[in-house]
XYZ file of C-alpha atoms in Angstrom:
410
model
C 183.947 266.936 153.968
C 184.974 270.329 155.269
C 188.586 269.537 156.131
C 190.602 267.971 153.344
C 193.331 267.002 155.766
C 190.921 264.544 157.385
C 190.623 262.597 154.126
C 194.299 261.876 153.389
C 197.107 260.579 155.582
C 199.783 262.987 156.730
C 202.442 260.743 155.256
C 202.334 258.031 152.591
C 202.241 254.455 153.740
C 203.407 251.281 152.047
C 199.807 250.071 151.738
C 198.848 253.038 149.553
C 201.438 252.079 146.967
C 200.919 248.333 146.952
C 198.282 246.305 145.136
C 195.032 245.853 147.045
C 195.891 242.232 147.849
C 199.054 240.134 148.088
C 199.950 237.912 145.159
C 199.078 234.770 147.095
C 195.443 235.837 147.380
C 195.167 236.220 143.607
C 196.699 232.766 143.169
C 194.169 231.293 145.609
C 191.329 232.954 143.677
C 192.650 231.491 140.420
C 192.785 228.012 141.972
C 189.217 228.385 143.255
C 188.039 229.290 139.746
C 189.936 226.386 138.211
C 188.391 224.039 140.755
C 184.910 225.147 139.639
C 186.012 224.718 136.030
C 187.100 221.161 136.753
C 183.684 220.372 138.231
C 182.159 221.348 134.870
C 184.908 219.748 132.735
C 185.844 223.093 131.206
C 189.029 223.290 129.156
C 189.377 227.073 129.446
C 187.445 230.152 130.571
C 187.363 233.535 128.816
C 186.661 236.227 131.421
C 185.483 239.649 130.173
C 183.668 241.258 133.130
C 186.022 244.044 134.371
C 185.112 243.203 137.985
C 186.278 239.644 137.376
C 189.485 240.821 135.702
C 190.161 242.913 138.792
C 189.304 240.014 141.102
C 191.624 237.575 139.334
C 194.573 239.821 138.525
C 194.241 243.246 140.168
C 194.012 244.938 136.756
C 192.197 248.249 137.172
C 191.673 250.867 134.450
C 188.921 252.607 132.506
C 189.614 250.363 129.528
C 186.546 248.145 129.499
C 184.951 250.083 126.608
C 187.300 248.183 124.283
C 187.626 244.381 124.186
C 189.754 242.871 126.933
C 189.787 239.581 128.789
C 191.589 237.169 131.040
C 191.926 233.628 129.724
C 192.031 230.995 132.451
C 193.317 227.558 131.379
C 192.205 224.383 133.126
C 195.586 224.329 134.831
C 198.412 226.834 135.113
C 198.577 230.636 135.182
C 196.099 232.946 133.494
C 196.883 235.544 130.819
C 195.519 239.066 130.337
C 194.673 240.453 126.886
C 193.911 244.111 126.250
C 194.512 246.984 123.858
C 198.261 247.599 123.465
C 198.226 250.987 125.199
C 196.254 249.486 128.112
C 198.580 246.511 128.383
C 201.233 248.959 129.536
C 198.959 250.043 132.401
C 198.234 246.440 133.267
C 201.873 245.987 134.162
C 201.371 248.604 136.893
C 198.209 247.111 138.407
C 197.980 243.370 137.627
C 200.139 240.951 139.569
C 200.920 239.014 136.369
C 204.415 238.981 134.900
C 204.887 240.963 131.637
C 205.009 237.803 129.518
C 201.430 237.010 130.621
C 200.103 240.392 129.500
C 199.336 240.734 125.788
C 198.383 243.891 123.905
C 196.617 243.812 120.553
C 197.502 246.448 117.928
C 195.528 249.671 117.835
C 194.481 249.268 114.202
C 191.964 246.673 115.428
C 189.981 249.219 117.459
C 186.570 250.197 116.029
C 186.907 248.384 112.715
C 184.000 246.960 110.737
C 186.137 244.398 108.893
C 188.029 242.891 111.834
C 187.741 242.591 115.602
C 190.206 242.519 118.533
C 188.919 239.098 119.577
C 190.173 237.712 116.253
C 193.679 238.628 117.422
C 193.085 237.610 121.038
C 191.717 234.162 120.192
C 194.376 233.596 117.543
C 197.189 234.527 119.920
C 195.714 232.378 122.693
C 195.629 229.434 120.295
C 199.257 229.982 119.330
C 200.501 229.945 122.928
C 198.343 226.961 123.888
C 195.841 228.723 126.170
C 192.797 227.706 124.130
C 192.562 224.086 123.015
C 190.701 223.664 119.720
C 189.733 220.018 119.791
C 186.369 218.315 119.494
C 186.390 217.328 123.166
C 187.291 220.828 124.426
C 184.690 222.955 126.205
C 185.518 226.652 126.481
C 183.308 228.848 128.654
C 182.630 232.518 127.987
C 180.906 235.179 130.074
C 178.092 235.486 127.559
C 175.923 237.768 129.684
C 178.659 240.212 130.713
C 177.947 243.870 129.981
C 181.010 244.410 127.788
C 180.965 241.244 125.674
C 179.365 241.902 122.307
C 177.880 239.495 119.738
C 180.688 240.482 117.369
C 183.215 239.501 120.006
C 181.591 236.100 120.373
C 181.499 235.560 116.621
C 185.172 236.493 116.337
C 186.128 233.870 118.936
C 183.847 231.331 117.322
C 185.518 231.978 113.959
C 188.947 231.143 115.395
C 187.827 227.978 117.202
C 186.607 225.526 114.600
C 186.388 222.360 116.734
C 185.946 223.309 120.401
C 182.510 223.850 121.916
C 181.712 227.315 123.293
C 179.473 227.342 126.366
C 178.118 229.928 128.799
C 180.138 230.318 131.996
C 176.933 231.086 133.941
C 178.827 233.681 136.023
C 181.334 231.123 137.271
C 183.800 233.715 138.580
C 180.999 235.828 140.062
C 179.882 232.879 142.162
C 183.436 232.295 143.387
C 183.465 235.974 144.431
C 180.357 235.550 146.601
C 182.347 234.475 149.684
C 184.672 237.312 150.665
C 188.091 236.760 152.196
C 189.020 238.575 155.402
C 190.913 241.161 153.350
C 187.906 241.707 151.104
C 185.667 242.156 154.112
C 188.039 244.854 155.347
C 187.700 246.639 151.977
C 183.922 246.533 152.288
C 184.051 247.967 155.797
C 186.210 250.785 154.451
C 183.702 251.387 151.668
C 181.004 251.534 154.328
C 182.865 254.283 156.201
C 182.992 256.305 152.994
C 179.327 255.631 152.217
C 178.305 256.856 155.653
C 180.201 260.117 155.231
C 178.852 260.648 151.713
C 175.256 260.099 152.843
C 175.653 262.449 155.785
C 176.841 265.147 153.388
C 174.036 264.392 150.936
C 171.353 264.730 153.616
C 172.970 267.928 154.862
C 172.880 269.407 151.351
C 169.179 268.695 150.760
C 167.728 272.148 151.448
C 164.976 274.193 149.778
C 166.165 276.177 146.781
C 169.325 274.160 146.232
C 169.649 272.833 142.714
C 169.712 269.081 142.405
C 172.954 269.253 140.412
C 174.594 271.242 143.211
C 173.746 268.492 145.695
C 175.141 265.833 143.374
C 178.345 267.834 142.937
C 178.847 267.681 146.709
C 178.092 263.948 146.704
C 180.599 263.191 143.949
C 183.242 265.312 145.633
C 182.711 263.397 148.863
C 182.838 260.037 147.065
C 186.251 260.818 145.616
C 187.548 262.391 148.832
C 186.694 259.402 150.987
C 186.773 259.359 154.765
C 189.614 259.822 157.255
C 192.627 257.970 155.796
C 190.556 256.119 153.191
C 190.703 257.341 149.623
C 187.443 257.205 147.687
C 186.928 255.886 144.172
C 184.411 256.398 141.374
C 181.192 254.401 141.804
C 179.823 251.911 139.320
C 176.561 253.899 139.310
C 176.250 257.682 139.485
C 174.277 259.237 142.358
C 170.531 258.822 141.923
C 168.296 261.612 143.159
C 164.616 261.246 142.177
C 162.792 264.260 143.591
C 159.181 265.286 144.069
C 156.882 263.544 141.614
C 159.815 261.592 140.162
C 160.522 259.992 143.559
C 157.928 257.403 142.607
C 160.331 256.071 139.963
C 163.688 254.354 140.591
C 166.994 254.903 138.808
C 166.518 258.546 137.859
C 169.547 260.772 138.303
C 169.251 264.568 138.693
C 168.387 267.820 136.952
C 169.187 271.494 137.472
C 165.813 272.154 139.094
C 165.668 273.457 142.667
C 164.576 271.381 145.636
C 161.197 272.525 146.933
C 159.551 272.583 150.336
C 156.799 269.973 150.426
C 158.708 267.489 148.285
C 160.638 264.370 149.155
C 163.960 263.320 147.652
C 165.343 259.789 147.546
C 169.127 259.477 147.585
C 171.006 256.372 146.429
C 174.792 256.474 146.483
C 177.739 254.200 147.200
C 180.977 254.511 149.066
C 183.799 252.892 147.112
C 187.238 251.838 148.279
C 189.586 250.072 145.874
C 186.571 249.041 143.747
C 184.635 247.515 146.674
C 181.185 249.091 146.989
C 178.884 249.805 149.908
C 175.632 251.243 148.481
C 173.257 253.208 150.676
C 169.839 254.851 150.187
C 167.788 257.257 152.284
C 164.766 259.545 151.803
C 164.569 263.198 152.881
C 161.338 265.188 153.169
C 161.480 268.982 153.066
C 158.678 270.245 155.269
C 155.914 268.227 156.906
C 155.527 264.945 154.997
C 152.102 263.518 154.170
C 150.799 260.756 156.423
C 151.039 258.187 153.616
C 154.803 258.745 153.382
C 155.276 258.475 157.143
C 153.217 255.287 157.254
C 155.204 253.638 154.469
C 158.495 254.721 156.024
C 157.532 253.221 159.384
C 156.360 249.976 157.798
C 159.501 249.636 155.696
C 161.748 250.333 158.696
C 160.036 247.518 160.550
C 160.382 245.324 157.461
C 164.098 246.126 157.205
C 164.615 245.079 160.816
C 162.850 241.773 160.120
C 164.908 241.148 156.988
C 168.199 241.866 158.740
C 167.240 239.578 161.601
C 166.695 236.766 159.089
C 169.947 237.535 157.218
C 172.137 234.888 158.857
C 173.998 231.721 157.859
C 171.617 228.911 157.049
C 168.781 231.110 155.819
C 167.937 231.409 152.140
C 167.236 234.487 150.077
C 163.608 233.396 150.093
C 163.546 233.366 153.901
C 164.838 236.944 154.051
C 162.346 238.141 151.447
C 159.471 236.470 153.253
C 160.430 238.124 156.566
C 160.181 241.540 154.902
C 157.042 240.775 152.898
C 155.205 239.365 155.906
C 156.026 242.454 157.969
C 154.914 245.106 155.469
C 151.893 242.967 154.610
C 150.494 243.776 158.030
C 150.304 247.381 156.820
C 148.526 246.404 153.610
C 151.703 246.881 151.551
C 153.514 244.641 149.105
C 156.625 244.887 146.947
C 156.904 242.966 143.673
C 160.598 243.484 142.893
C 163.526 241.842 144.653
C 164.690 243.490 147.871
C 168.419 242.888 147.628
C 171.385 241.343 145.889
C 175.007 240.387 146.513
C 177.689 243.074 146.314
C 181.460 243.409 146.322
C 183.625 244.632 143.454
C 181.854 246.992 141.073
C 182.499 248.592 137.688
C 180.073 250.556 135.522
C 177.272 250.056 134.827
C 176.401 248.087 137.990
C 177.657 247.441 141.517
C 175.780 244.144 141.939
C 177.563 240.804 141.549
C 174.760 239.292 139.413
C 174.520 236.178 141.586
C 172.166 235.987 144.568
C 168.989 238.049 144.730
C 166.718 238.406 147.736
C 163.367 237.338 146.273
C 160.760 234.591 146.714
C 162.458 232.178 144.287
C 165.987 232.389 145.741
C 166.970 229.043 147.263
C 170.702 229.730 147.698
C 171.783 229.289 151.302
C 173.340 232.350 152.931
C 176.855 231.845 154.289
C 179.274 233.845 156.396
C 181.461 236.015 154.190
C 178.683 237.023 151.806
C 177.771 240.687 151.356
C 174.428 242.184 150.341
C 172.688 245.427 149.534
C 169.179 245.283 150.996
C 167.319 247.937 148.993
C 163.708 248.673 149.913
C 162.200 251.012 147.349
C 158.461 251.612 147.524
C 157.538 253.381 144.305
C 153.999 254.680 144.278
C 151.962 256.827 141.893
C 153.794 260.153 141.922
C 155.634 259.589 145.196
C 157.947 257.075 146.761
C 160.172 256.036 149.625
C 163.569 254.360 149.527
C 165.969 253.113 152.150
C 168.754 250.535 152.090
C 171.577 248.939 154.035
C 174.800 247.277 152.921
C 175.937 244.436 155.121
C 178.320 241.585 155.649
C 177.096 238.213 156.814
C 179.092 236.929 159.766
C 178.679 233.819 161.887
C 176.599 236.011 164.226
C 174.310 237.446 161.532
C 174.142 240.718 159.601
C 176.852 243.323 160.198
C 175.828 246.724 158.846
C 178.550 248.582 156.979
C 177.143 252.020 157.830
C 175.442 253.686 160.752
C 173.122 256.316 159.281
C 169.782 256.758 161.115
C 167.125 254.679 159.422
C 163.653 255.905 158.519
C 162.396 259.091 156.931
C 164.564 262.170 157.465
C 162.367 265.255 157.903
C 163.828 268.747 157.508
C 161.238 271.313 158.567
């Protein structure tokens, strides 16, 4: 963004200094989680995914590299457990009262002979959050990125009678339907994503180093758009270029961009941890016919997928609409073409619930949000485009308005 004054308000507002959501919304989220727990006869739930901590309490810090969790009882308020120095920060971001925020001592950090979850589980037992009886079933987020085997073993060592079971992303599935306030956050993230992508495309010029382009992208992500402050994304900008554009998930180098090569750009706009990812492809110079053909086919496939993305459809229906369309061009795509989005923390901005693929039978509902990502990775070349969207009663609402298709810069 060329004018910093466009990115920040001229005067502070109350909203900037308040939590992202009112306390009542957090309480409603807790009740929704406890209702799901009751359906599965769970006695307690140990939540470790930082996105779920944020969803349930508002807690937001770069503290997830050390053990932390929210413990949700079958009934009553939840409690947050973190490193002592981070517990102080939790009092500034989480809606919980101080007596529901617990900090373990620092001597437990990075020890081979003891683990923070020894202290967390022991303290939770003492205050009655974790029942340790033979009929108790305690769920854990066993597939969360920041829950280690040692953490599980530490909890297991403290609970000698209760059964430990997998939560199967219980909180993630509650998050799938966004409230009106959450939808507003996603729309704000979309505004930022649009501005970031416009800057990224503008910066793709021959001779420019890839790292220079990414520096502009990251600056724009933090700056935001208009009165919306940006935030750090769960995934860094991805910028496969030239021969590497046939491979997903590559980042960048210090090599220059060259005429005759294509660059795929995948970024996200982020507002108060809500993500709107977006991907586009830029060709420097006249692109080969194969790239144009794939881009045209995929654009048609995207239109078909978005048309099918409406309440009552399934993920399978959406995938089939895309696959059938590109099949007419002799193309196919093996990997999934989308997934649910919302809150994101490193290392991923997906919710790890619904995927848009042939096996997905979950019914799409209003209030869901998706990233439809159509990457066609070939032998030494590729094409990528995507859209983030909200599902409304009328169908798919795009969160950005960046021209679709291959961008050619002669």
